[in-house]
Short mmCIF file of C-alpha atoms in Angstrom, two decimals:
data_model
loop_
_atom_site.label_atom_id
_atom_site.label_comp_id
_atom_site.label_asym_id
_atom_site.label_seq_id
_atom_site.Cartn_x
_atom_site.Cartn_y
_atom_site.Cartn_z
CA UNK C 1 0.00 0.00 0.00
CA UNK C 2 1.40 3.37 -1.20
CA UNK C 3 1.64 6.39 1.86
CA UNK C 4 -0.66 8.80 1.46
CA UNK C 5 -1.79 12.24 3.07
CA UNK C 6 -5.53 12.63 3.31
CA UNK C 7 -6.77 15.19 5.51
CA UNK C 8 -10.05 13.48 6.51
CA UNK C 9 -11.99 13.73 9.58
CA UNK C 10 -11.79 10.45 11.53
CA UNK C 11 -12.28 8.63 14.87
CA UNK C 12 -15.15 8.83 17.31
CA UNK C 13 -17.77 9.00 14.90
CA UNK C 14 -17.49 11.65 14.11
CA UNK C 15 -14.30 13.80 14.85
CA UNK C 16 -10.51 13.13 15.31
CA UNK C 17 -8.60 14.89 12.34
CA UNK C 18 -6.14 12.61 10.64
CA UNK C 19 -4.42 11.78 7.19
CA UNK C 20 -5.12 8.66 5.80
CA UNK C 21 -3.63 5.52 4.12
CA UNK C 22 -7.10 3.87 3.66
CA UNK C 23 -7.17 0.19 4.15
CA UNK C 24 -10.67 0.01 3.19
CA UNK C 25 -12.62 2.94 1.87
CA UNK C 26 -11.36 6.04 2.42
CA UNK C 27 -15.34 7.29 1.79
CA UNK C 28 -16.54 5.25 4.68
CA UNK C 29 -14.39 7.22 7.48
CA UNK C 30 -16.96 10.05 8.31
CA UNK C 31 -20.01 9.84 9.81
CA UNK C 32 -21.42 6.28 10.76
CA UNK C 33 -19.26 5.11 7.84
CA UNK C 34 -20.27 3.94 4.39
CA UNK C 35 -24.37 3.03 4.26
CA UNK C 36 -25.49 -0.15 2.64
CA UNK C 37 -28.32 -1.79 1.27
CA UNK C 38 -28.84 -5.56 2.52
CA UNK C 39 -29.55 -6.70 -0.87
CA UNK C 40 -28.86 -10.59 -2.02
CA UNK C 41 -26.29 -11.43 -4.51
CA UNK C 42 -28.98 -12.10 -7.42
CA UNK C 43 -30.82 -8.89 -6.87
CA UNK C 44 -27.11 -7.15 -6.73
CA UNK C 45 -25.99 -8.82 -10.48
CA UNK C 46 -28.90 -6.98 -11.96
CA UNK C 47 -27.88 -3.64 -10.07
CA UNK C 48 -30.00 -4.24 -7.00
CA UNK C 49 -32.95 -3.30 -9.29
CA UNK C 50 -35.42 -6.04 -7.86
CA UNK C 51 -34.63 -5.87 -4.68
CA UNK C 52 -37.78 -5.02 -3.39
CA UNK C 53 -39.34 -7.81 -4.63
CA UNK C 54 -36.54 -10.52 -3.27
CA UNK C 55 -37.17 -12.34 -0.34
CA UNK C 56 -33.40 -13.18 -0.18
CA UNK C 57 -33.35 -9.85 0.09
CA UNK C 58 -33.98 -7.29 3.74
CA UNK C 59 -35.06 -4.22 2.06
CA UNK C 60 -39.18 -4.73 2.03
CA UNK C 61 -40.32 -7.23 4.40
CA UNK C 62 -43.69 -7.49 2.28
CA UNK C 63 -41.46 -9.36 0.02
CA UNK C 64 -41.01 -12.59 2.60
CA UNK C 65 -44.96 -13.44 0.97
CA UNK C 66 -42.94 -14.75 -1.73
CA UNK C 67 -41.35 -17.48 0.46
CA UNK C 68 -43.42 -20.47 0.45
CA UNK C 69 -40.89 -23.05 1.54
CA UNK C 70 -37.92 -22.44 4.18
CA UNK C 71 -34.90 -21.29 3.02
CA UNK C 72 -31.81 -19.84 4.26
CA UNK C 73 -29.52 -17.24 2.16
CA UNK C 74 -25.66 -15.69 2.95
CA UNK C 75 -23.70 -13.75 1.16
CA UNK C 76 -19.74 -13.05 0.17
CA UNK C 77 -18.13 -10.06 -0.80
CA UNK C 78 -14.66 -9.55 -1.85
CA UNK C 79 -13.20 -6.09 -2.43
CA UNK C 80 -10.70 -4.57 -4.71
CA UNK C 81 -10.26 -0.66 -4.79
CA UNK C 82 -7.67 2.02 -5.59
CA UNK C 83 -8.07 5.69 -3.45
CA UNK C 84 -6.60 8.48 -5.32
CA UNK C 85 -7.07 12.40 -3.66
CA UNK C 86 -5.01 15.87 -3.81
CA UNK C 87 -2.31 13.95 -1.89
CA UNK C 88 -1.65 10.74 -3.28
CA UNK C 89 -2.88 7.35 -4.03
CA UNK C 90 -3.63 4.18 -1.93
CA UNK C 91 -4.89 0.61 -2.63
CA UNK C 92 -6.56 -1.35 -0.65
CA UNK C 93 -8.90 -4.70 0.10
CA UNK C 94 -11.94 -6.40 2.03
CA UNK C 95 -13.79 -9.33 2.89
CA UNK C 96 -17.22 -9.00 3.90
CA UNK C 97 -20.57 -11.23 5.01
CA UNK C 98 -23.09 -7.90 4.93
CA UNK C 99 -26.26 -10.50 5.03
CA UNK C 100 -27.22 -13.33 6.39
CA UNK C 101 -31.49 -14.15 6.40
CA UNK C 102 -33.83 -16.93 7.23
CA UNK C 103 -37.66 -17.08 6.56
CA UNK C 104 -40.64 -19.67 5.92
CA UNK C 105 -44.14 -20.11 5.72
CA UNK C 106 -46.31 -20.37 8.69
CA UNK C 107 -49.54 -20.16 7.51
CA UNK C 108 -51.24 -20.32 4.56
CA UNK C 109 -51.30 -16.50 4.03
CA UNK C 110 -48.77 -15.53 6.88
CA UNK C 111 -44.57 -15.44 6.76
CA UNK C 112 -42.09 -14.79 8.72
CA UNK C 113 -38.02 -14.65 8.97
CA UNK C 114 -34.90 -12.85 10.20
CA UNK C 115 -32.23 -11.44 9.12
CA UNK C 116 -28.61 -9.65 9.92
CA UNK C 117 -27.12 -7.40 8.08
CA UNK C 118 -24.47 -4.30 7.09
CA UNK C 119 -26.37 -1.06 8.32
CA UNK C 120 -23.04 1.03 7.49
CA UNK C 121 -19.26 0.10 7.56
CA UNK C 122 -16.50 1.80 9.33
CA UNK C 123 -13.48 0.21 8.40
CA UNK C 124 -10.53 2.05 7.69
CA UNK C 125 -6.16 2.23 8.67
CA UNK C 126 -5.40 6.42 8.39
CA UNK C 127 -1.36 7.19 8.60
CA UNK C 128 0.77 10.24 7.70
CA UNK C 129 3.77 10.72 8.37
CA UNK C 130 4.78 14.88 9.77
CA UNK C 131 7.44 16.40 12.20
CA UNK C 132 7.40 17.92 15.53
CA UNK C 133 9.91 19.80 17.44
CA UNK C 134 10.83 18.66 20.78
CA UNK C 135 13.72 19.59 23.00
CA UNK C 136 13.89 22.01 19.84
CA UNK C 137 14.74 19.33 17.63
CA UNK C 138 12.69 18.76 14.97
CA UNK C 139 11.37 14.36 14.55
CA UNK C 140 9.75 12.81 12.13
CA UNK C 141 6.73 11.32 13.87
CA UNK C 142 4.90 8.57 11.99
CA UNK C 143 1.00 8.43 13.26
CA UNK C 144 -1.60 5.64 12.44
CA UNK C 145 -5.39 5.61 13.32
CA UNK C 146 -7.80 1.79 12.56
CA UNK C 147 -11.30 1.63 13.13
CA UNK C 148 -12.51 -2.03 12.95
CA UNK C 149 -16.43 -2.34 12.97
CA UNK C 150 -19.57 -1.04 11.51
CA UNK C 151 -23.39 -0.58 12.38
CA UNK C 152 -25.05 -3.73 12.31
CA UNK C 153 -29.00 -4.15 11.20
CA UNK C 154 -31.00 -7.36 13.06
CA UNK C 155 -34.42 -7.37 11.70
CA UNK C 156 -37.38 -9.69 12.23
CA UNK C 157 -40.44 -9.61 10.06
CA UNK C 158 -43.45 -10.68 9.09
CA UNK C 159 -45.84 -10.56 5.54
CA UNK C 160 -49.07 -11.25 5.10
CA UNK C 161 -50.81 -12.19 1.44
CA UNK C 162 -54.10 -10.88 0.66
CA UNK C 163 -55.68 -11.20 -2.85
CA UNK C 164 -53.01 -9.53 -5.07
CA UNK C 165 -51.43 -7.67 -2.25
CA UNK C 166 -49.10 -8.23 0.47
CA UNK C 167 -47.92 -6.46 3.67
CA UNK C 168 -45.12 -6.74 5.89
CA UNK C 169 -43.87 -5.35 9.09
CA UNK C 170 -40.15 -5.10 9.96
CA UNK C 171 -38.68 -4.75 14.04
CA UNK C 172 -35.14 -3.51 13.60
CA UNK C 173 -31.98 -3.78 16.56
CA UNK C 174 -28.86 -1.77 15.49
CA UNK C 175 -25.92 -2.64 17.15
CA UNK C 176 -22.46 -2.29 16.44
CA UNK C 177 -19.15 -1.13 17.42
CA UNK C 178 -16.49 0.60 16.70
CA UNK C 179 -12.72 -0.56 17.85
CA UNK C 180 -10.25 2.55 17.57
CA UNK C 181 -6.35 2.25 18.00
CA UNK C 182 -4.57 5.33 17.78
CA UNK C 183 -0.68 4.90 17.78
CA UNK C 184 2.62 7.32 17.59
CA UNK C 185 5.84 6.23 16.73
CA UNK C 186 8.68 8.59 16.96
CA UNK C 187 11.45 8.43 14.25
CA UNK C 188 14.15 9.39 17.26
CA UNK C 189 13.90 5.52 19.28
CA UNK C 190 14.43 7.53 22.42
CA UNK C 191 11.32 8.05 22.85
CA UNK C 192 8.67 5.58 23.39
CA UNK C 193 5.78 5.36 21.24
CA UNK C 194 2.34 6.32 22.28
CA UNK C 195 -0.60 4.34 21.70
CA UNK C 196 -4.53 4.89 22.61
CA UNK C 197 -7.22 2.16 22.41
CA UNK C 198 -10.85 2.85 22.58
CA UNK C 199 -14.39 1.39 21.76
CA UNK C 200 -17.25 3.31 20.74
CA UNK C 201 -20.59 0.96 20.70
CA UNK C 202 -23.88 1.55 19.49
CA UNK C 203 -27.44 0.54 19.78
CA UNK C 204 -31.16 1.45 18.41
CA UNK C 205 -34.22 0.38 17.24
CA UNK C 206 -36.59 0.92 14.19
CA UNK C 207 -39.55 -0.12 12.59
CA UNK C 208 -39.93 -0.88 8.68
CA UNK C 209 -43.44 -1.31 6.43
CA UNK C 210 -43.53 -2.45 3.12
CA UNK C 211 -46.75 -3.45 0.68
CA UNK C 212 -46.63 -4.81 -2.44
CA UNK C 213 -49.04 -4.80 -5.14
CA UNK C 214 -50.20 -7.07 -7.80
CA UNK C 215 -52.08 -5.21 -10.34
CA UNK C 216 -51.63 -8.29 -13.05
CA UNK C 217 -49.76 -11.42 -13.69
CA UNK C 218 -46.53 -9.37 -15.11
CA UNK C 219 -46.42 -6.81 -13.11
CA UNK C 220 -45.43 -5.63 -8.97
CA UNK C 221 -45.13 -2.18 -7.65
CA UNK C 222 -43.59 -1.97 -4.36
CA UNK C 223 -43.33 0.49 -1.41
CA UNK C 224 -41.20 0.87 1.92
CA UNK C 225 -41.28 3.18 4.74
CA UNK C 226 -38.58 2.54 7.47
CA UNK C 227 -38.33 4.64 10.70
CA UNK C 228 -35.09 4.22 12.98
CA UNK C 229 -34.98 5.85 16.66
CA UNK C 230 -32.08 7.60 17.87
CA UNK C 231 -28.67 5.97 17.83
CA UNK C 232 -27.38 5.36 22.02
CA UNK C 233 -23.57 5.60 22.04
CA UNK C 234 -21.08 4.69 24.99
CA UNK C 235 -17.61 5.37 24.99
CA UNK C 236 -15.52 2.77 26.69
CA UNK C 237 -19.01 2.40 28.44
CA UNK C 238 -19.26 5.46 29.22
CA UNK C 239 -22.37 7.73 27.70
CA UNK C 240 -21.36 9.65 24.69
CA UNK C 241 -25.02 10.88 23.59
CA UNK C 242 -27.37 9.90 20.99
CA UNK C 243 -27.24 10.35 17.36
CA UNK C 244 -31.01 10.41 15.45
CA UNK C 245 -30.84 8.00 12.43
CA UNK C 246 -33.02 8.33 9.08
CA UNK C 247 -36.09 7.85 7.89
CA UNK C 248 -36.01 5.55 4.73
CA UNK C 249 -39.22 5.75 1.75
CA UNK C 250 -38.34 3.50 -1.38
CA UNK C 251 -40.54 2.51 -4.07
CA UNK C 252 -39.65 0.54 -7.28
CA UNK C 253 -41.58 -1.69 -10.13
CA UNK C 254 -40.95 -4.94 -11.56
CA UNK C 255 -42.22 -6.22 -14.58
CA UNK C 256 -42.08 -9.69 -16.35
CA UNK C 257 -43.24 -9.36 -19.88
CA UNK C 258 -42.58 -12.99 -20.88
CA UNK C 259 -41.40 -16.50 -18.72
CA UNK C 260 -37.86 -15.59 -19.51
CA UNK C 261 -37.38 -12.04 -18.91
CA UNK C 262 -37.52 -9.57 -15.70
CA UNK C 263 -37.11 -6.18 -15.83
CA UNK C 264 -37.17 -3.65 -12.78
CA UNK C 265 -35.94 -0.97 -10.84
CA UNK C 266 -36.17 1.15 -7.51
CA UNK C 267 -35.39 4.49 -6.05
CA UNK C 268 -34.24 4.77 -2.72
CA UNK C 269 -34.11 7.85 0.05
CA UNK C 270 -32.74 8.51 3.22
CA UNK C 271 -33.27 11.54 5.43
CA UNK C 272 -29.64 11.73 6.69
CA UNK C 273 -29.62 15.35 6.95
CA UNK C 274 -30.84 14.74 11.00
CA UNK C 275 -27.26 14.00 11.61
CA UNK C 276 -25.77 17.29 10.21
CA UNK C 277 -25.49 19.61 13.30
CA UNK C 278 -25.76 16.64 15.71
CA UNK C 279 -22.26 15.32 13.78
CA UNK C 280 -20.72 19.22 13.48
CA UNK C 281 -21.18 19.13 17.51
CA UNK C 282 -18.83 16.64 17.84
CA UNK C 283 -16.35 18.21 15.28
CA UNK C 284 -17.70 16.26 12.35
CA UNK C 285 -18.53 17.59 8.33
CA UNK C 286 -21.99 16.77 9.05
CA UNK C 287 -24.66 15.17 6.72
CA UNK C 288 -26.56 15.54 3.58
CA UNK C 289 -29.90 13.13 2.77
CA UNK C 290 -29.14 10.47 0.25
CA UNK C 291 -30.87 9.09 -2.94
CA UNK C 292 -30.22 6.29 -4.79
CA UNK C 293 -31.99 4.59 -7.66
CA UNK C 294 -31.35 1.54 -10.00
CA UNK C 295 -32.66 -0.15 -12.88
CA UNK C 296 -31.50 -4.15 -14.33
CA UNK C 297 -32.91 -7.00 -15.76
CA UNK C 298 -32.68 -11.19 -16.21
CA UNK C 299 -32.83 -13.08 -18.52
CA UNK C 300 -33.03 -17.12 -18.43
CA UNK C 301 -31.63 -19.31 -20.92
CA UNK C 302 -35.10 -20.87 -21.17
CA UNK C 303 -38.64 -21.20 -19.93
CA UNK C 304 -37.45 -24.69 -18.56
CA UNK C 305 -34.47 -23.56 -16.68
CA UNK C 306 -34.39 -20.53 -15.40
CA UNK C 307 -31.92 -20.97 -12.52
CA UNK C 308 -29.72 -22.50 -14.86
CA UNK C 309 -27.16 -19.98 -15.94
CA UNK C 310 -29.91 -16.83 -16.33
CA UNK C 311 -28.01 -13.26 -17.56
CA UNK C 312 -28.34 -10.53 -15.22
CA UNK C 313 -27.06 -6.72 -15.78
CA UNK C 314 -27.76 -3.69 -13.85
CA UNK C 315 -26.49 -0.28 -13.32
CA UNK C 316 -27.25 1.99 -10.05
CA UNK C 317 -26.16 5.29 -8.71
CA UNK C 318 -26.73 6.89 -5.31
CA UNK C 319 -25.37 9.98 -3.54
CA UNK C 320 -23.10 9.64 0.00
CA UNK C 321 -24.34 10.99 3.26
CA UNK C 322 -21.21 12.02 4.65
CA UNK C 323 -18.62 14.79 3.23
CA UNK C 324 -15.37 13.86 3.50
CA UNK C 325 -14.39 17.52 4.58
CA UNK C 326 -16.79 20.91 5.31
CA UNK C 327 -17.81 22.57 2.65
CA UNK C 328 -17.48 19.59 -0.11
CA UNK C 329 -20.12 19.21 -2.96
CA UNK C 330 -21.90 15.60 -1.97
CA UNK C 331 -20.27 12.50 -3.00
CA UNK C 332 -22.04 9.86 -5.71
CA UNK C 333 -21.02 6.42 -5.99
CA UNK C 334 -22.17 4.70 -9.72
CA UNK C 335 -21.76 0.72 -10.26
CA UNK C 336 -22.18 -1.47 -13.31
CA UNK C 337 -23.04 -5.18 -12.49
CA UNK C 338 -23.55 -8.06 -14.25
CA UNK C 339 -23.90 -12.00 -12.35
CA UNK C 340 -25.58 -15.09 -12.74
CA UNK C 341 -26.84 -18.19 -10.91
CA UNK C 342 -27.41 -21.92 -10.80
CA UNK C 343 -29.57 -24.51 -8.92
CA UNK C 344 -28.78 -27.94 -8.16
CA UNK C 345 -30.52 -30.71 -5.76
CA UNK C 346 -34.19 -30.42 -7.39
CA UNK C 347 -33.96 -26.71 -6.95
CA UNK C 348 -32.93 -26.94 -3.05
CA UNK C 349 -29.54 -25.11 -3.28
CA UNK C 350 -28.79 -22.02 -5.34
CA UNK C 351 -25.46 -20.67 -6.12
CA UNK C 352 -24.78 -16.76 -7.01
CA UNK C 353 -22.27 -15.00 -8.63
CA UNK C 354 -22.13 -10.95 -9.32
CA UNK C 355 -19.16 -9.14 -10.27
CA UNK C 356 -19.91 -4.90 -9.53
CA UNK C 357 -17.31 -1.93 -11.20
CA UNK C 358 -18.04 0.67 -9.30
CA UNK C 359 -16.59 4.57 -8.90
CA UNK C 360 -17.30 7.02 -5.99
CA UNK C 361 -16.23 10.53 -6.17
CA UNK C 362 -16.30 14.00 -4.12
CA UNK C 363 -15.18 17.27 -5.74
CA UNK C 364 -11.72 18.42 -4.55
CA UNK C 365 -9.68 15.37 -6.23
CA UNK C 366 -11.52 12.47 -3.74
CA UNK C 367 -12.03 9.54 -6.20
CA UNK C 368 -12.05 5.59 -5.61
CA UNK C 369 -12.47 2.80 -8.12
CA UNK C 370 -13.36 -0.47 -6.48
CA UNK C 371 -14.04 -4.36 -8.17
CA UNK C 372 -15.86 -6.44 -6.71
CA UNK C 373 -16.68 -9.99 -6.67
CA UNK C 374 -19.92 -11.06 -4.64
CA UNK C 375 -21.05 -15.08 -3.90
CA UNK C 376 -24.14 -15.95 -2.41
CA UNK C 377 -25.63 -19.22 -0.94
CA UNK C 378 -29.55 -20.17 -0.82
CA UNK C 379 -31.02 -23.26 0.65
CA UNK C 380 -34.25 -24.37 0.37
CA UNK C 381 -36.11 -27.29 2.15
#
């Protein structure tokens, strides 16, 4: 990994100053960290378009009326990306398991299931190196700054099926934490380095409703409203205050014009702004809502076989919550995916694969280009 010098805004949620030689994103060091959507590998080869609609997926818990056998789903996530900014370059990489859900039938019109996911990710390594002057001597100092952790998203939900619509209710636990390790090592081996460990945890609760229509036999329009309380914090168990988190509204269509081919897409939004002056207290760049929209298709081989090797593409854009320093223009994030799939044992196991390009971006000379290859598991009973 090449040194850089980022001036970004750091630890503690929200604000240590530091310069960075980003491990993982260097995008996902502000704020709560980088946001995600707990969508399943097949929804995420087509761009994530159908994801309200997937009952792999946690987005719209209307969507578990699709489930009429039990099945269990996880997913894989590998990595790649290259950070570039006014002060240098830096590559990184990641391994991630951002969802894991479970669901089945238990009545005739009623299902259920739960899931864990990747609310937002805060993992990072900052270093720079500078000099100070002691005994009026200048030394080089050499300073690093991790943050291992994330917000976490439990949810348990419910759907109900009516005659060509469903419903579904969503009870959301956030939890997460956040382990900091701040450490100073002196060029001059007289003097001892410095080091300063620290855990910030988190915990909340929300509520999520989705409904999904049926108006024919090709088509679905979908619809989500999520609420999530304020955000508890402790520092090294001690209170650090409460951050409010956003209010979510998503819609999105899918339609199937023939046995072979689905086409669909969703737009997404999140009421981050709440966290602007709550973050600038704490010596953070604050927040700016988020939208995000995308739009794919699939397309099986045949009628006969359509978890055999179906095509899926997709392309999706969405704006970033967090600046990466005050007074920034917002930050975007656009990926191009493409994956596929195939089902073995009678249809009882299903395998995933989505590869994503994707570029984020943030005016001052902030860019990232990331590659990433995605594998998810589904078993069925």
């Amino acid at each position: 990994m090449n040194r850089v010098r980022i001036v970004l805004l750091g630890a503690l949620a929200l604000g240590v100053p530091a310069l960075a030689q980003a491990q993982s994103s260097q995008f996902g060091v502000r704020g709560l960290g980088l946001p995600s959507f707990p969508f399943s590998i097949r929804t995420q080869g087509s761009g994530g378009a159908g994801g309200l609609f997937d009952p792999a997926s946690a987005v719209n818990p209307a969507s578990l009326f699709l489930v009429t056998r039990p099945i269990a789903s996880f997913n894989l996530i590998q990595n790649w990306r290259s950070s570039e900014n006014r002060y240098g370059t830096a590559t990184g990489n990641d391994t991630q398991f951002p969802l894991f859900i479970a669901g089945g039938q238990i009545s005739r019109r009623l299902s259920g299931g739960v899931s864990a996911s990747v609310y937002a990710d805060r993992t990072f390594s900052l270093a720079t190196e500078d000099s100070v002057e002691l005994r009026g001597i200048p030394t080089a100092v050499f300073d690093t700054l991790e943050s291992r952790g994330g917000l976490s998203d439990l949810r348990f939900a419910a759907a109900y099926r009516g005659d060509g619509v469903a419903f579904g209710l969503g009870f959301h636990l956030m939890t997460g934490t956040n382990r900091l390790a701040y450490r100073r090592v002196f060029d001059d081996s007289s003097y001892a380095r410095v080091e300063s460990l620290a855990e910030l945890s988190f915990i909340g609760v929300g509520l999520s409703a989705g409904v999904i229509v049926a108006p024919n036999d090709h088509l679905l329009i979908g619809a989500t409203a999520r609420w999530d309380g304020d955000l508890s914090m402790e520092l090294d168990t001690l209170s650090n205050g409460k951050l409010p988190l956003p209010v979510t509204l998503s819609g999105g269509i899918q339609w199937t014009p023939s046995a072979r081919l689905t086409v669909g897409g969703h737009v997404i939004r999140q009421a981050w702004s709440k966290l602007d002056q709550p973050l600038k207290d704490r010596g953070g760049s604050g927040a700016d809502n988020s939208l995000s929209a995308s739009a794919g298709f699939e397309l099986a081989r045949s009628a006969r076989t359509l978890d055999r090797f179906p095509l899926r593409m997709g392309i999706r854009w969405a704006s970033l919550p967090f600046p990466l320093e005050d007074g920034l223009a917002q930050g975007s994030e656009f990926g191009v995916s493409a994956g596929t799939g195939y089902a073995f044992g009678g249809g009882r196991g299903v395998l995933d694969l989505a590869l994503e390009r994707i570029w984020r971006q943030q005016d001052s000379g902030f860019s990232e280009k990331a590659f990433a290859i995605k594998l998810g598991v589904t078993i069925r009973q």
